[in-house]
PDB file of C-alpha atoms in Angstrom:
ATOM      1  CA  MET D   1       0.000   0.000   0.000  1.00  0.00           C
ATOM      2  CA  VAL D   2       1.444   3.346  -1.022  1.00  0.00           C
ATOM      3  CA  ALA D   3       0.102   6.741  -0.007  1.00  0.00           C
ATOM      4  CA  VAL D   4       1.309   9.588  -2.186  1.00  0.00           C
ATOM      5  CA  ASN D   5       1.578  13.204  -1.080  1.00  0.00           C
ATOM      6  CA  GLY D   6      -0.727  15.370  -3.152  1.00  0.00           C
ATOM      7  CA  HIS D   7      -0.124  18.617  -4.988  1.00  0.00           C
ATOM      8  CA  SER D   8      -1.972  21.807  -4.333  1.00  0.00           C
ATOM      9  CA  PRO D   9      -4.843  22.533  -6.730  1.00  0.00           C
ATOM     10  CA  ALA D  10      -3.658  24.275  -9.909  1.00  0.00           C
ATOM     11  CA  GLY D  11      -5.098  27.747 -10.428  1.00  0.00           C
ATOM     12  CA  GLY D  12      -7.852  27.230  -7.886  1.00  0.00           C
ATOM     13  CA  ARG D  13      -9.377  24.469 -10.016  1.00  0.00           C
ATOM     14  CA  ARG D  14     -10.898  21.561  -8.122  1.00  0.00           C
ATOM     15  CA  GLN D  15      -8.450  18.710  -7.772  1.00  0.00           C
ATOM     16  CA  TRP D  16      -9.995  15.234  -7.623  1.00  0.00           C
ATOM     17  CA  LYS D  17      -8.268  12.568  -5.569  1.00  0.00           C
ATOM     18  CA  LEU D  18      -7.757   9.164  -7.211  1.00  0.00           C
ATOM     19  CA  MET D  19      -6.919   5.881  -5.479  1.00  0.00           C
ATOM     20  CA  ILE D  20      -5.768   2.870  -7.540  1.00  0.00           C
ATOM     21  CA  VAL D  21      -6.587  -0.680  -6.425  1.00  0.00           C
ATOM     22  CA  ASP D  22      -5.084  -3.614  -8.336  1.00  0.00           C
ATOM     23  CA  ASP D  23      -3.080  -6.668  -7.281  1.00  0.00           C
ATOM     24  CA  SER D  24      -0.816  -6.238 -10.300  1.00  0.00           C
ATOM     25  CA  ASN D  25       2.105  -3.886  -9.717  1.00  0.00           C
ATOM     26  CA  ILE D  26       2.368  -3.343 -13.465  1.00  0.00           C
ATOM     27  CA  MET D  27      -1.284  -2.331 -13.695  1.00  0.00           C
ATOM     28  CA  ARG D  28      -1.051   0.060 -10.725  1.00  0.00           C
ATOM     29  CA  ARG D  29       1.951   1.764 -12.297  1.00  0.00           C
ATOM     30  CA  ARG D  30       0.330   1.735 -15.736  1.00  0.00           C
ATOM     31  CA  ILE D  31      -2.849   3.428 -14.502  1.00  0.00           C
ATOM     32  CA  GLU D  32      -0.883   6.045 -12.570  1.00  0.00           C
ATOM     33  CA  ARG D  33       1.361   6.761 -15.561  1.00  0.00           C
ATOM     34  CA  SER D  34      -1.406   6.777 -18.144  1.00  0.00           C
ATOM     35  CA  GLN D  35      -3.933   9.013 -16.484  1.00  0.00           C
ATOM     36  CA  GLN D  36      -3.363  12.457 -17.951  1.00  0.00           C
ATOM     37  CA  LEU D  37      -6.117  14.576 -16.480  1.00  0.00           C
ATOM     38  CA  GLU D  38      -4.726  17.710 -14.860  1.00  0.00           C
ATOM     39  CA  SER D  39      -7.571  17.823 -12.401  1.00  0.00           C
ATOM     40  CA  LEU D  40      -6.612  14.428 -11.008  1.00  0.00           C
ATOM     41  CA  GLU D  41      -4.169  13.678  -8.220  1.00  0.00           C
ATOM     42  CA  VAL D  42      -3.207  10.075  -7.417  1.00  0.00           C
ATOM     43  CA  VAL D  43      -3.274   9.814  -3.618  1.00  0.00           C
ATOM     44  CA  GLY D  44      -2.248   6.180  -3.321  1.00  0.00           C
ATOM     45  CA  ALA D  45      -2.333   2.621  -4.579  1.00  0.00           C
ATOM     46  CA  ALA D  46      -3.412  -0.613  -2.892  1.00  0.00           C
ATOM     47  CA  ALA D  47      -2.845  -4.260  -3.879  1.00  0.00           C
ATOM     48  CA  ASN D  48      -6.036  -5.758  -2.429  1.00  0.00           C
ATOM     49  CA  GLY D  49      -9.347  -4.869  -0.847  1.00  0.00           C
ATOM     50  CA  VAL D  50      -8.073  -4.873   2.735  1.00  0.00           C
ATOM     51  CA  GLU D  51      -5.275  -2.441   1.917  1.00  0.00           C
ATOM     52  CA  ALA D  52      -7.723  -0.359  -0.105  1.00  0.00           C
ATOM     53  CA  ILE D  53     -10.049   0.215   2.836  1.00  0.00           C
ATOM     54  CA  GLU D  54      -7.170   1.259   5.076  1.00  0.00           C
ATOM     55  CA  LEU D  55      -5.798   3.604   2.417  1.00  0.00           C
ATOM     56  CA  PHE D  56      -9.275   4.964   1.763  1.00  0.00           C
ATOM     57  CA  ARG D  57      -9.605   6.002   5.437  1.00  0.00           C
ATOM     58  CA  GLN D  58      -6.245   7.790   5.243  1.00  0.00           C
ATOM     59  CA  THR D  59      -6.688   9.587   1.935  1.00  0.00           C
ATOM     60  CA  ASP D  60     -10.468  10.024   1.401  1.00  0.00           C
ATOM     61  CA  PRO D  61     -10.374   9.770  -2.415  1.00  0.00           C
ATOM     62  CA  ASP D  62     -13.147  11.021  -4.733  1.00  0.00           C
ATOM     63  CA  LEU D  63     -12.436   8.413  -7.408  1.00  0.00           C
ATOM     64  CA  ILE D  64     -11.219   4.842  -7.328  1.00  0.00           C
ATOM     65  CA  THR D  65     -10.060   2.445 -10.022  1.00  0.00           C
ATOM     66  CA  MET D  66     -10.851  -1.046  -8.799  1.00  0.00           C
ATOM     67  CA  ASP D  67      -9.662  -4.474  -9.957  1.00  0.00           C
ATOM     68  CA  ILE D  68     -12.009  -7.394  -9.250  1.00  0.00           C
ATOM     69  CA  THR D  69      -9.865 -10.500  -8.842  1.00  0.00           C
ATOM     70  CA  MET D  70      -7.550  -9.871  -5.895  1.00  0.00           C
ATOM     71  CA  PRO D  71      -6.310 -11.851  -2.880  1.00  0.00           C
ATOM     72  CA  GLN D  72      -7.659 -11.326   0.673  1.00  0.00           C
ATOM     73  CA  MET D  73     -10.663  -9.255  -0.372  1.00  0.00           C
ATOM     74  CA  ASP D  74     -11.900  -9.061  -3.943  1.00  0.00           C
ATOM     75  CA  GLY D  75     -13.079  -5.933  -5.728  1.00  0.00           C
ATOM     76  CA  ILE D  76     -16.800  -6.658  -5.444  1.00  0.00           C
ATOM     77  CA  GLU D  77     -16.713  -6.877  -1.647  1.00  0.00           C
ATOM     78  CA  CYS D  78     -14.372  -3.895  -1.466  1.00  0.00           C
ATOM     79  CA  ILE D  79     -16.770  -1.768  -3.552  1.00  0.00           C
ATOM     80  CA  ARG D  80     -19.629  -2.676  -1.211  1.00  0.00           C
ATOM     81  CA  ARG D  81     -17.630  -1.604   1.860  1.00  0.00           C
ATOM     82  CA  LEU D  82     -16.259   1.598   0.335  1.00  0.00           C
ATOM     83  CA  VAL D  83     -19.682   2.753  -0.824  1.00  0.00           C
ATOM     84  CA  GLU D  84     -20.928   2.185   2.734  1.00  0.00           C
ATOM     85  CA  LEU D  85     -18.144   4.428   4.018  1.00  0.00           C
ATOM     86  CA  LYS D  86     -18.667   7.140   1.393  1.00  0.00           C
ATOM     87  CA  PRO D  87     -21.754   6.830  -0.818  1.00  0.00           C
ATOM     88  CA  ALA D  88     -20.598   9.686  -3.083  1.00  0.00           C
ATOM     89  CA  VAL D  89     -17.329   7.989  -4.076  1.00  0.00           C
ATOM     90  CA  ARG D  90     -17.088   7.179  -7.798  1.00  0.00           C
ATOM     91  CA  ILE D  91     -15.649   3.783  -8.699  1.00  0.00           C
ATOM     92  CA  LEU D  92     -14.348   2.639 -12.073  1.00  0.00           C
ATOM     93  CA  VAL D  93     -13.906  -1.116 -12.269  1.00  0.00           C
ATOM     94  CA  ILE D  94     -10.886  -2.105 -14.383  1.00  0.00           C
ATOM     95  CA  SER D  95     -10.899  -5.851 -14.846  1.00  0.00           C
ATOM     96  CA  ALA D  96     -10.072  -8.651 -17.259  1.00  0.00           C
ATOM     97  CA  LEU D  97     -13.386 -10.257 -16.338  1.00  0.00           C
ATOM     98  CA  ALA D  98     -15.383  -9.454 -19.424  1.00  0.00           C
ATOM     99  CA  ASP D  99     -18.639 -11.229 -18.598  1.00  0.00           C
ATOM    100  CA  LYS D 100     -21.875  -9.354 -18.093  1.00  0.00           C
ATOM    101  CA  ALA D 101     -22.623 -10.971 -14.733  1.00  0.00           C
ATOM    102  CA  THR D 102     -19.462  -9.514 -13.169  1.00  0.00           C
ATOM    103  CA  ALA D 103     -20.234  -6.043 -14.488  1.00  0.00           C
ATOM    104  CA  VAL D 104     -23.808  -6.198 -13.218  1.00  0.00           C
ATOM    105  CA  ASP D 105     -22.634  -7.436  -9.809  1.00  0.00           C
ATOM    106  CA  ALA D 106     -20.125  -4.579  -9.523  1.00  0.00           C
ATOM    107  CA  MET D 107     -22.720  -1.982 -10.562  1.00  0.00           C
ATOM    108  CA  GLU D 108     -25.221  -3.345  -8.069  1.00  0.00           C
ATOM    109  CA  LYS D 109     -22.652  -2.964  -5.288  1.00  0.00           C
ATOM    110  CA  GLY D 110     -22.083   0.665  -6.270  1.00  0.00           C
ATOM    111  CA  ALA D 111     -19.542   0.850  -9.097  1.00  0.00           C
ATOM    112  CA  ASN D 112     -20.133   3.624 -11.642  1.00  0.00           C
ATOM    113  CA  GLY D 113     -18.181   2.418 -14.660  1.00  0.00           C
ATOM    114  CA  PHE D 114     -16.496  -0.636 -16.145  1.00  0.00           C
ATOM    115  CA  LEU D 115     -13.344  -0.814 -18.266  1.00  0.00           C
ATOM    116  CA  ASN D 116     -12.028  -4.097 -19.597  1.00  0.00           C
ATOM    117  CA  LYS D 117      -8.363  -5.046 -19.482  1.00  0.00           C
ATOM    118  CA  PRO D 118      -6.369  -4.646 -21.600  1.00  0.00           C
ATOM    119  CA  PHE D 119      -7.056  -0.977 -22.271  1.00  0.00           C
ATOM    120  CA  THR D 120      -5.437   1.892 -24.129  1.00  0.00           C
ATOM    121  CA  ASP D 121      -4.421   5.169 -22.471  1.00  0.00           C
ATOM    122  CA  ARG D 122      -7.228   6.870 -24.340  1.00  0.00           C
ATOM    123  CA  GLN D 123      -9.855   4.427 -23.088  1.00  0.00           C
ATOM    124  CA  LEU D 124      -8.625   4.875 -19.526  1.00  0.00           C
ATOM    125  CA  ASN D 125      -8.694   8.658 -19.683  1.00  0.00           C
ATOM    126  CA  GLU D 126     -12.133   8.714 -21.283  1.00  0.00           C
ATOM    127  CA  ALA D 127     -13.521   6.386 -18.621  1.00  0.00           C
ATOM    128  CA  ILE D 128     -12.073   8.484 -15.789  1.00  0.00           C
ATOM    129  CA  ALA D 129     -13.248  11.727 -17.400  1.00  0.00           C
ATOM    130  CA  GLU D 130     -16.750  10.294 -17.630  1.00  0.00           C
ATOM    131  CA  LEU D 131     -16.730   9.615 -13.896  1.00  0.00           C
ATOM    132  CA  ILE D 132     -15.508  13.127 -13.127  1.00  0.00           C
ATOM    133  CA  ARG D 133     -18.253  14.632 -15.268  1.00  0.00           C
ATOM    134  CA  VAL D 134     -20.889  13.306 -12.913  1.00  0.00           C
ATOM    135  CA  LEU D 135     -19.085  14.205  -9.687  1.00  0.00           C
TER     136      LEU D 135
ATOM    137  CA  MET R   1     -13.540 -32.763 -29.073  1.00  0.00           C
ATOM    138  CA  LEU R   2     -12.450 -29.166 -28.826  1.00  0.00           C
ATOM    139  CA  GLN R   3     -14.610 -26.856 -30.924  1.00  0.00           C
ATOM    140  CA  GLU R   4     -13.015 -24.372 -33.297  1.00  0.00           C
ATOM    141  CA  GLN R   5     -14.951 -21.533 -31.687  1.00  0.00           C
ATOM    142  CA  GLU R   6     -13.633 -22.456 -28.262  1.00  0.00           C
ATOM    143  CA  LEU R   7     -10.086 -22.404 -29.557  1.00  0.00           C
ATOM    144  CA  LYS R   8     -10.725 -19.036 -31.198  1.00  0.00           C
ATOM    145  CA  THR R   9     -11.816 -17.519 -27.884  1.00  0.00           C
ATOM    146  CA  PHE R  10      -8.479 -18.401 -26.278  1.00  0.00           C
ATOM    147  CA  VAL R  11      -6.463 -17.253 -29.295  1.00  0.00           C
ATOM    148  CA  ASP R  12      -8.353 -13.957 -29.555  1.00  0.00           C
ATOM    149  CA  GLY R  13      -7.862 -13.302 -25.829  1.00  0.00           C
ATOM    150  CA  THR R  14      -4.117 -13.671 -26.295  1.00  0.00           C
ATOM    151  CA  THR R  15      -3.665 -11.652 -29.481  1.00  0.00           C
ATOM    152  CA  ASN R  16      -5.989  -8.938 -28.189  1.00  0.00           C
ATOM    153  CA  TYR R  17      -3.661  -8.343 -25.251  1.00  0.00           C
ATOM    154  CA  PHE R  18      -0.729  -7.499 -27.536  1.00  0.00           C
ATOM    155  CA  GLU R  19      -2.840  -5.427 -29.884  1.00  0.00           C
ATOM    156  CA  VAL R  20      -4.332  -3.260 -27.133  1.00  0.00           C
ATOM    157  CA  ALA R  21      -1.719  -3.171 -24.367  1.00  0.00           C
ATOM    158  CA  ALA R  22       1.344  -2.945 -26.615  1.00  0.00           C
ATOM    159  CA  GLN R  23      -0.399  -1.316 -29.611  1.00  0.00           C
ATOM    160  CA  GLN R  24       1.202  -3.884 -31.890  1.00  0.00           C
ATOM    161  CA  PRO R  25      -0.700  -6.974 -33.009  1.00  0.00           C
ATOM    162  CA  ALA R  26       0.646 -10.483 -32.608  1.00  0.00           C
ATOM    163  CA  THR R  27       0.361 -13.026 -35.392  1.00  0.00           C
ATOM    164  CA  ILE R  28      -0.566 -16.657 -35.156  1.00  0.00           C
ATOM    165  CA  GLY R  29       1.772 -19.390 -36.387  1.00  0.00           C
ATOM    166  CA  SER R  30       0.600 -22.763 -37.684  1.00  0.00           C
ATOM    167  CA  PRO R  31      -1.131 -24.614 -34.844  1.00  0.00           C
ATOM    168  CA  TYR R  32      -0.100 -28.181 -34.144  1.00  0.00           C
ATOM    169  CA  LEU R  33      -1.229 -31.035 -31.991  1.00  0.00           C
ATOM    170  CA  VAL R  34       0.862 -32.764 -29.355  1.00  0.00           C
ATOM    171  CA  THR R  35      -0.530 -36.224 -28.752  1.00  0.00           C
ATOM    172  CA  ASP R  36       2.412 -37.722 -26.953  1.00  0.00           C
ATOM    173  CA  GLY R  37       3.743 -35.840 -23.930  1.00  0.00           C
ATOM    174  CA  ILE R  38       3.410 -32.263 -22.796  1.00  0.00           C
ATOM    175  CA  PRO R  39       4.518 -29.196 -24.779  1.00  0.00           C
ATOM    176  CA  ALA R  40       7.655 -27.532 -23.424  1.00  0.00           C
ATOM    177  CA  VAL R  41       7.330 -24.212 -21.638  1.00  0.00           C
ATOM    178  CA  HIS R  42       9.349 -20.993 -21.821  1.00  0.00           C
ATOM    179  CA  ASP R  43      10.669 -18.876 -18.908  1.00  0.00           C
ATOM    180  CA  TYR R  44       7.274 -17.672 -17.648  1.00  0.00           C
ATOM    181  CA  THR R  45       3.920 -19.393 -17.903  1.00  0.00           C
ATOM    182  CA  GLY R  46       0.444 -18.253 -16.889  1.00  0.00           C
ATOM    183  CA  VAL R  47      -1.882 -21.212 -16.358  1.00  0.00           C
ATOM    184  CA  ILE R  48      -5.665 -21.275 -16.042  1.00  0.00           C
ATOM    185  CA  SER R  49      -7.528 -24.398 -15.004  1.00  0.00           C
ATOM    186  CA  ILE R  50     -10.916 -25.185 -16.469  1.00  0.00           C
ATOM    187  CA  THR R  51     -13.644 -27.465 -15.118  1.00  0.00           C
ATOM    188  CA  GLY R  52     -17.302 -27.950 -15.950  1.00  0.00           C
ATOM    189  CA  LYS R  53     -18.325 -28.566 -19.557  1.00  0.00           C
ATOM    190  CA  ARG R  54     -14.644 -29.043 -20.407  1.00  0.00           C
ATOM    191  CA  GLU R  55     -11.790 -30.175 -18.154  1.00  0.00           C
ATOM    192  CA  GLY R  56      -8.147 -29.255 -18.410  1.00  0.00           C
ATOM    193  CA  VAL R  57      -5.715 -26.370 -18.619  1.00  0.00           C
ATOM    194  CA  VAL R  58      -4.955 -23.471 -20.919  1.00  0.00           C
ATOM    195  CA  TYR R  59      -1.602 -21.764 -20.639  1.00  0.00           C
ATOM    196  CA  PHE R  60       0.341 -18.929 -22.169  1.00  0.00           C
ATOM    197  CA  THR R  61       4.091 -19.411 -22.005  1.00  0.00           C
ATOM    198  CA  ALA R  62       6.638 -16.832 -23.103  1.00  0.00           C
ATOM    199  CA  PRO R  63      10.388 -16.206 -23.006  1.00  0.00           C
ATOM    200  CA  ARG R  64      11.752 -13.467 -20.776  1.00  0.00           C
ATOM    201  CA  ALA R  65      12.995 -11.496 -23.803  1.00  0.00           C
ATOM    202  CA  MET R  66       9.485 -11.234 -25.235  1.00  0.00           C
ATOM    203  CA  LEU R  67       7.980 -10.133 -21.925  1.00  0.00           C
ATOM    204  CA  THR R  68      10.746  -7.544 -21.507  1.00  0.00           C
ATOM    205  CA  VAL R  69       9.828  -5.941 -24.838  1.00  0.00           C
ATOM    206  CA  LEU R  70       6.131  -6.132 -23.977  1.00  0.00           C
ATOM    207  CA  LEU R  71       6.806  -4.266 -20.727  1.00  0.00           C
ATOM    208  CA  MET R  72       8.898  -1.694 -22.579  1.00  0.00           C
ATOM    209  CA  LYS R  73       6.040  -1.099 -25.010  1.00  0.00           C
ATOM    210  CA  MET R  74       3.827  -0.470 -21.995  1.00  0.00           C
ATOM    211  CA  GLN R  75       6.346   2.176 -20.789  1.00  0.00           C
ATOM    212  CA  GLU R  76       7.363  -0.026 -17.869  1.00  0.00           C
ATOM    213  CA  SER R  77      11.024   0.255 -16.828  1.00  0.00           C
ATOM    214  CA  ASP R  78      11.135  -2.404 -14.112  1.00  0.00           C
ATOM    215  CA  PHE R  79      12.079  -5.750 -15.665  1.00  0.00           C
ATOM    216  CA  SER R  80      12.364  -7.672 -12.406  1.00  0.00           C
ATOM    217  CA  HIS R  81      11.391 -11.311 -11.956  1.00  0.00           C
ATOM    218  CA  ASP R  82       8.258 -10.192 -10.070  1.00  0.00           C
ATOM    219  CA  ASN R  83       7.149  -7.970 -12.938  1.00  0.00           C
ATOM    220  CA  MET R  84       7.741 -10.790 -15.437  1.00  0.00           C
ATOM    221  CA  ARG R  85       5.471 -13.014 -13.364  1.00  0.00           C
ATOM    222  CA  ASP R  86       3.017 -10.161 -13.096  1.00  0.00           C
ATOM    223  CA  ILE R  87       2.770  -9.517 -16.859  1.00  0.00           C
ATOM    224  CA  VAL R  88       2.452 -13.184 -17.865  1.00  0.00           C
ATOM    225  CA  GLY R  89      -0.281 -13.465 -15.217  1.00  0.00           C
ATOM    226  CA  GLU R  90      -2.055 -10.457 -16.717  1.00  0.00           C
ATOM    227  CA  VAL R  91      -2.042 -12.052 -20.180  1.00  0.00           C
ATOM    228  CA  ALA R  92      -3.458 -15.276 -18.700  1.00  0.00           C
ATOM    229  CA  ASN R  93      -5.982 -13.219 -16.752  1.00  0.00           C
ATOM    230  CA  THR R  94      -7.220 -11.672 -19.994  1.00  0.00           C
ATOM    231  CA  ILE R  95      -7.510 -15.093 -21.638  1.00  0.00           C
ATOM    232  CA  SER R  96      -9.523 -16.233 -18.606  1.00  0.00           C
ATOM    233  CA  GLY R  97     -11.766 -13.152 -18.730  1.00  0.00           C
ATOM    234  CA  ASN R  98     -12.508 -13.673 -22.433  1.00  0.00           C
ATOM    235  CA  ALA R  99     -13.376 -17.305 -21.827  1.00  0.00           C
ATOM    236  CA  ARG R 100     -15.787 -16.417 -19.017  1.00  0.00           C
ATOM    237  CA  ARG R 101     -17.517 -13.935 -21.279  1.00  0.00           C
ATOM    238  CA  ASP R 102     -17.829 -16.323 -24.227  1.00  0.00           C
ATOM    239  CA  PHE R 103     -18.499 -19.596 -22.424  1.00  0.00           C
ATOM    240  CA  GLY R 104     -20.669 -18.454 -19.543  1.00  0.00           C
ATOM    241  CA  ARG R 105     -21.222 -20.562 -16.489  1.00  0.00           C
ATOM    242  CA  GLU R 106     -20.834 -23.918 -18.235  1.00  0.00           C
ATOM    243  CA  PHE R 107     -17.114 -23.425 -17.775  1.00  0.00           C
ATOM    244  CA  VAL R 108     -15.570 -22.817 -14.359  1.00  0.00           C
ATOM    245  CA  ILE R 109     -12.355 -20.929 -14.977  1.00  0.00           C
ATOM    246  CA  SER R 110      -9.709 -20.436 -12.297  1.00  0.00           C
ATOM    247  CA  VAL R 111      -7.663 -17.395 -11.418  1.00  0.00           C
ATOM    248  CA  PRO R 112      -4.305 -17.690 -13.256  1.00  0.00           C
ATOM    249  CA  ASN R 113      -1.388 -19.412 -11.611  1.00  0.00           C
ATOM    250  CA  VAL R 114       2.112 -18.370 -12.695  1.00  0.00           C
ATOM    251  CA  VAL R 115       4.918 -20.898 -13.139  1.00  0.00           C
ATOM    252  CA  THR R 116       8.529 -19.921 -13.789  1.00  0.00           C
ATOM    253  CA  GLY R 117      11.422 -21.813 -15.357  1.00  0.00           C
ATOM    254  CA  GLU R 118      11.783 -23.755 -18.579  1.00  0.00           C
ATOM    255  CA  LYS R 119      12.206 -27.053 -16.763  1.00  0.00           C
ATOM    256  CA  ASN R 120       8.699 -27.030 -15.364  1.00  0.00           C
ATOM    257  CA  GLU R 121       5.976 -29.257 -16.734  1.00  0.00           C
ATOM    258  CA  ILE R 122       2.363 -28.196 -16.619  1.00  0.00           C
ATOM    259  CA  PRO R 123       0.236 -31.151 -15.479  1.00  0.00           C
ATOM    260  CA  VAL R 124      -2.190 -32.240 -18.182  1.00  0.00           C
ATOM    261  CA  ASN R 125      -4.947 -34.824 -17.701  1.00  0.00           C
ATOM    262  CA  PRO R 126      -3.962 -38.204 -19.184  1.00  0.00           C
ATOM    263  CA  GLY R 127      -5.349 -38.761 -22.661  1.00  0.00           C
ATOM    264  CA  THR R 128      -5.782 -35.044 -23.356  1.00  0.00           C
ATOM    265  CA  ARG R 129      -4.624 -33.749 -26.711  1.00  0.00           C
ATOM    266  CA  CYS R 130      -2.713 -30.473 -26.504  1.00  0.00           C
ATOM    267  CA  PHE R 131      -3.264 -27.850 -29.187  1.00  0.00           C
ATOM    268  CA  VAL R 132      -0.244 -25.579 -29.481  1.00  0.00           C
ATOM    269  CA  ILE R 133      -0.725 -22.199 -31.124  1.00  0.00           C
ATOM    270  CA  PRO R 134       2.487 -20.247 -31.744  1.00  0.00           C
ATOM    271  CA  ILE R 135       2.058 -16.542 -30.901  1.00  0.00           C
ATOM    272  CA  ASN R 136       4.557 -14.441 -32.823  1.00  0.00           C
ATOM    273  CA  TRP R 137       5.171 -10.875 -31.827  1.00  0.00           C
ATOM    274  CA  ARG R 138       7.991  -8.708 -33.171  1.00  0.00           C
ATOM    275  CA  SER R 139      10.946 -11.105 -33.354  1.00  0.00           C
ATOM    276  CA  HIS R 140       9.744 -13.258 -30.468  1.00  0.00           C
ATOM    277  CA  SER R 141       7.636 -16.349 -30.216  1.00  0.00           C
ATOM    278  CA  ALA R 142       5.453 -17.577 -27.366  1.00  0.00           C
ATOM    279  CA  LYS R 143       2.957 -20.423 -27.160  1.00  0.00           C
ATOM    280  CA  LEU R 144      -0.658 -20.747 -26.254  1.00  0.00           C
ATOM    281  CA  VAL R 145      -1.432 -24.299 -25.206  1.00  0.00           C
ATOM    282  CA  VAL R 146      -5.019 -25.513 -24.992  1.00  0.00           C
ATOM    283  CA  ALA R 147      -5.320 -28.915 -23.317  1.00  0.00           C
ATOM    284  CA  LEU R 148      -9.017 -29.597 -22.746  1.00  0.00           C
ATOM    285  CA  LYS R 149     -11.081 -32.767 -22.682  1.00  0.00           C
TER     286      LYS R 149
END
C-alpha cells in the first residue's frame, strides 16, 4: 500500500483525488502513468481490498479504479464496503473479467463504470473523465 | 472434441492483449497437436484451469525477452522477476476473462497461476490432446497451449 503526497490545486481548479486498487504492480503503475487529467491527483495505490479500505480512510479519495480478482478481499466486496463508508465515491472497475454478470454485480454494489483489461491510455482517460463529469 | 470456436476464444484473448496493451498486433503461427507428452514451456507461464463442460488447462508461455519488450512497449522500466510473473499473469488473466464472457457458467475458470522456469511441466490430464498455437510478436515467439477434454 502506497500513499502519495498530493499537490496543491492548480489555479484554484478543483483537484480530484484518485486511489488505484489492483493486485498487479504493473497495472497500478500503468494506470498512474497513463492518467493524464490535470484535475486528477493520485493519492495512493493498494494491492487488495483490505489495503484499499485502510488507504481509503487515510486519503479520502473522490475516485477509485478497482480491480475485481484480488487476494484477501476481492473488488466486489471492497466496492460494497467503500460505498458504505462514502456513498458519493465514484468507482471505475478495471478488470479482465469481461462477462456481463461480473459487471452487473459490480454496478449493483455501487460501481459507476467498467473498463475491460487490456485498455489503451485513451480508453482509460475517457472512462475516468466520464466519472468526473458526474461528480 | 475441442470446438473451433472455443479455440478461437483463447487465441483472440491472447492476441488482443498485444494489440491493445502494446499497440502492436501479434500473429498466429501454424497450430499443431501434441498427442504424446506435454509441450515444453518458456521462462514464464500463466496457467488457467478449467472445469465444468470441459476439463483441463490453458496456458500462455513466453520467453523473458518477449515479456521484456512487452513491458517496454507499456512504458514499464522495471524488468524484475516479479514484474515478469506479473505480466504473464495479466495475459493469462485476460484469456480467462474472455473465456468467461464467451463460455458463460458452463465453464468454471480459475484465477491464473504463474509458473517460472523452462524445466517445469504443466500437469495435463492423461489422454488429453494439446493444441499448441504459436504466438509471434515482433521477433519473439510464445505459445498458447489448450489442453481440454
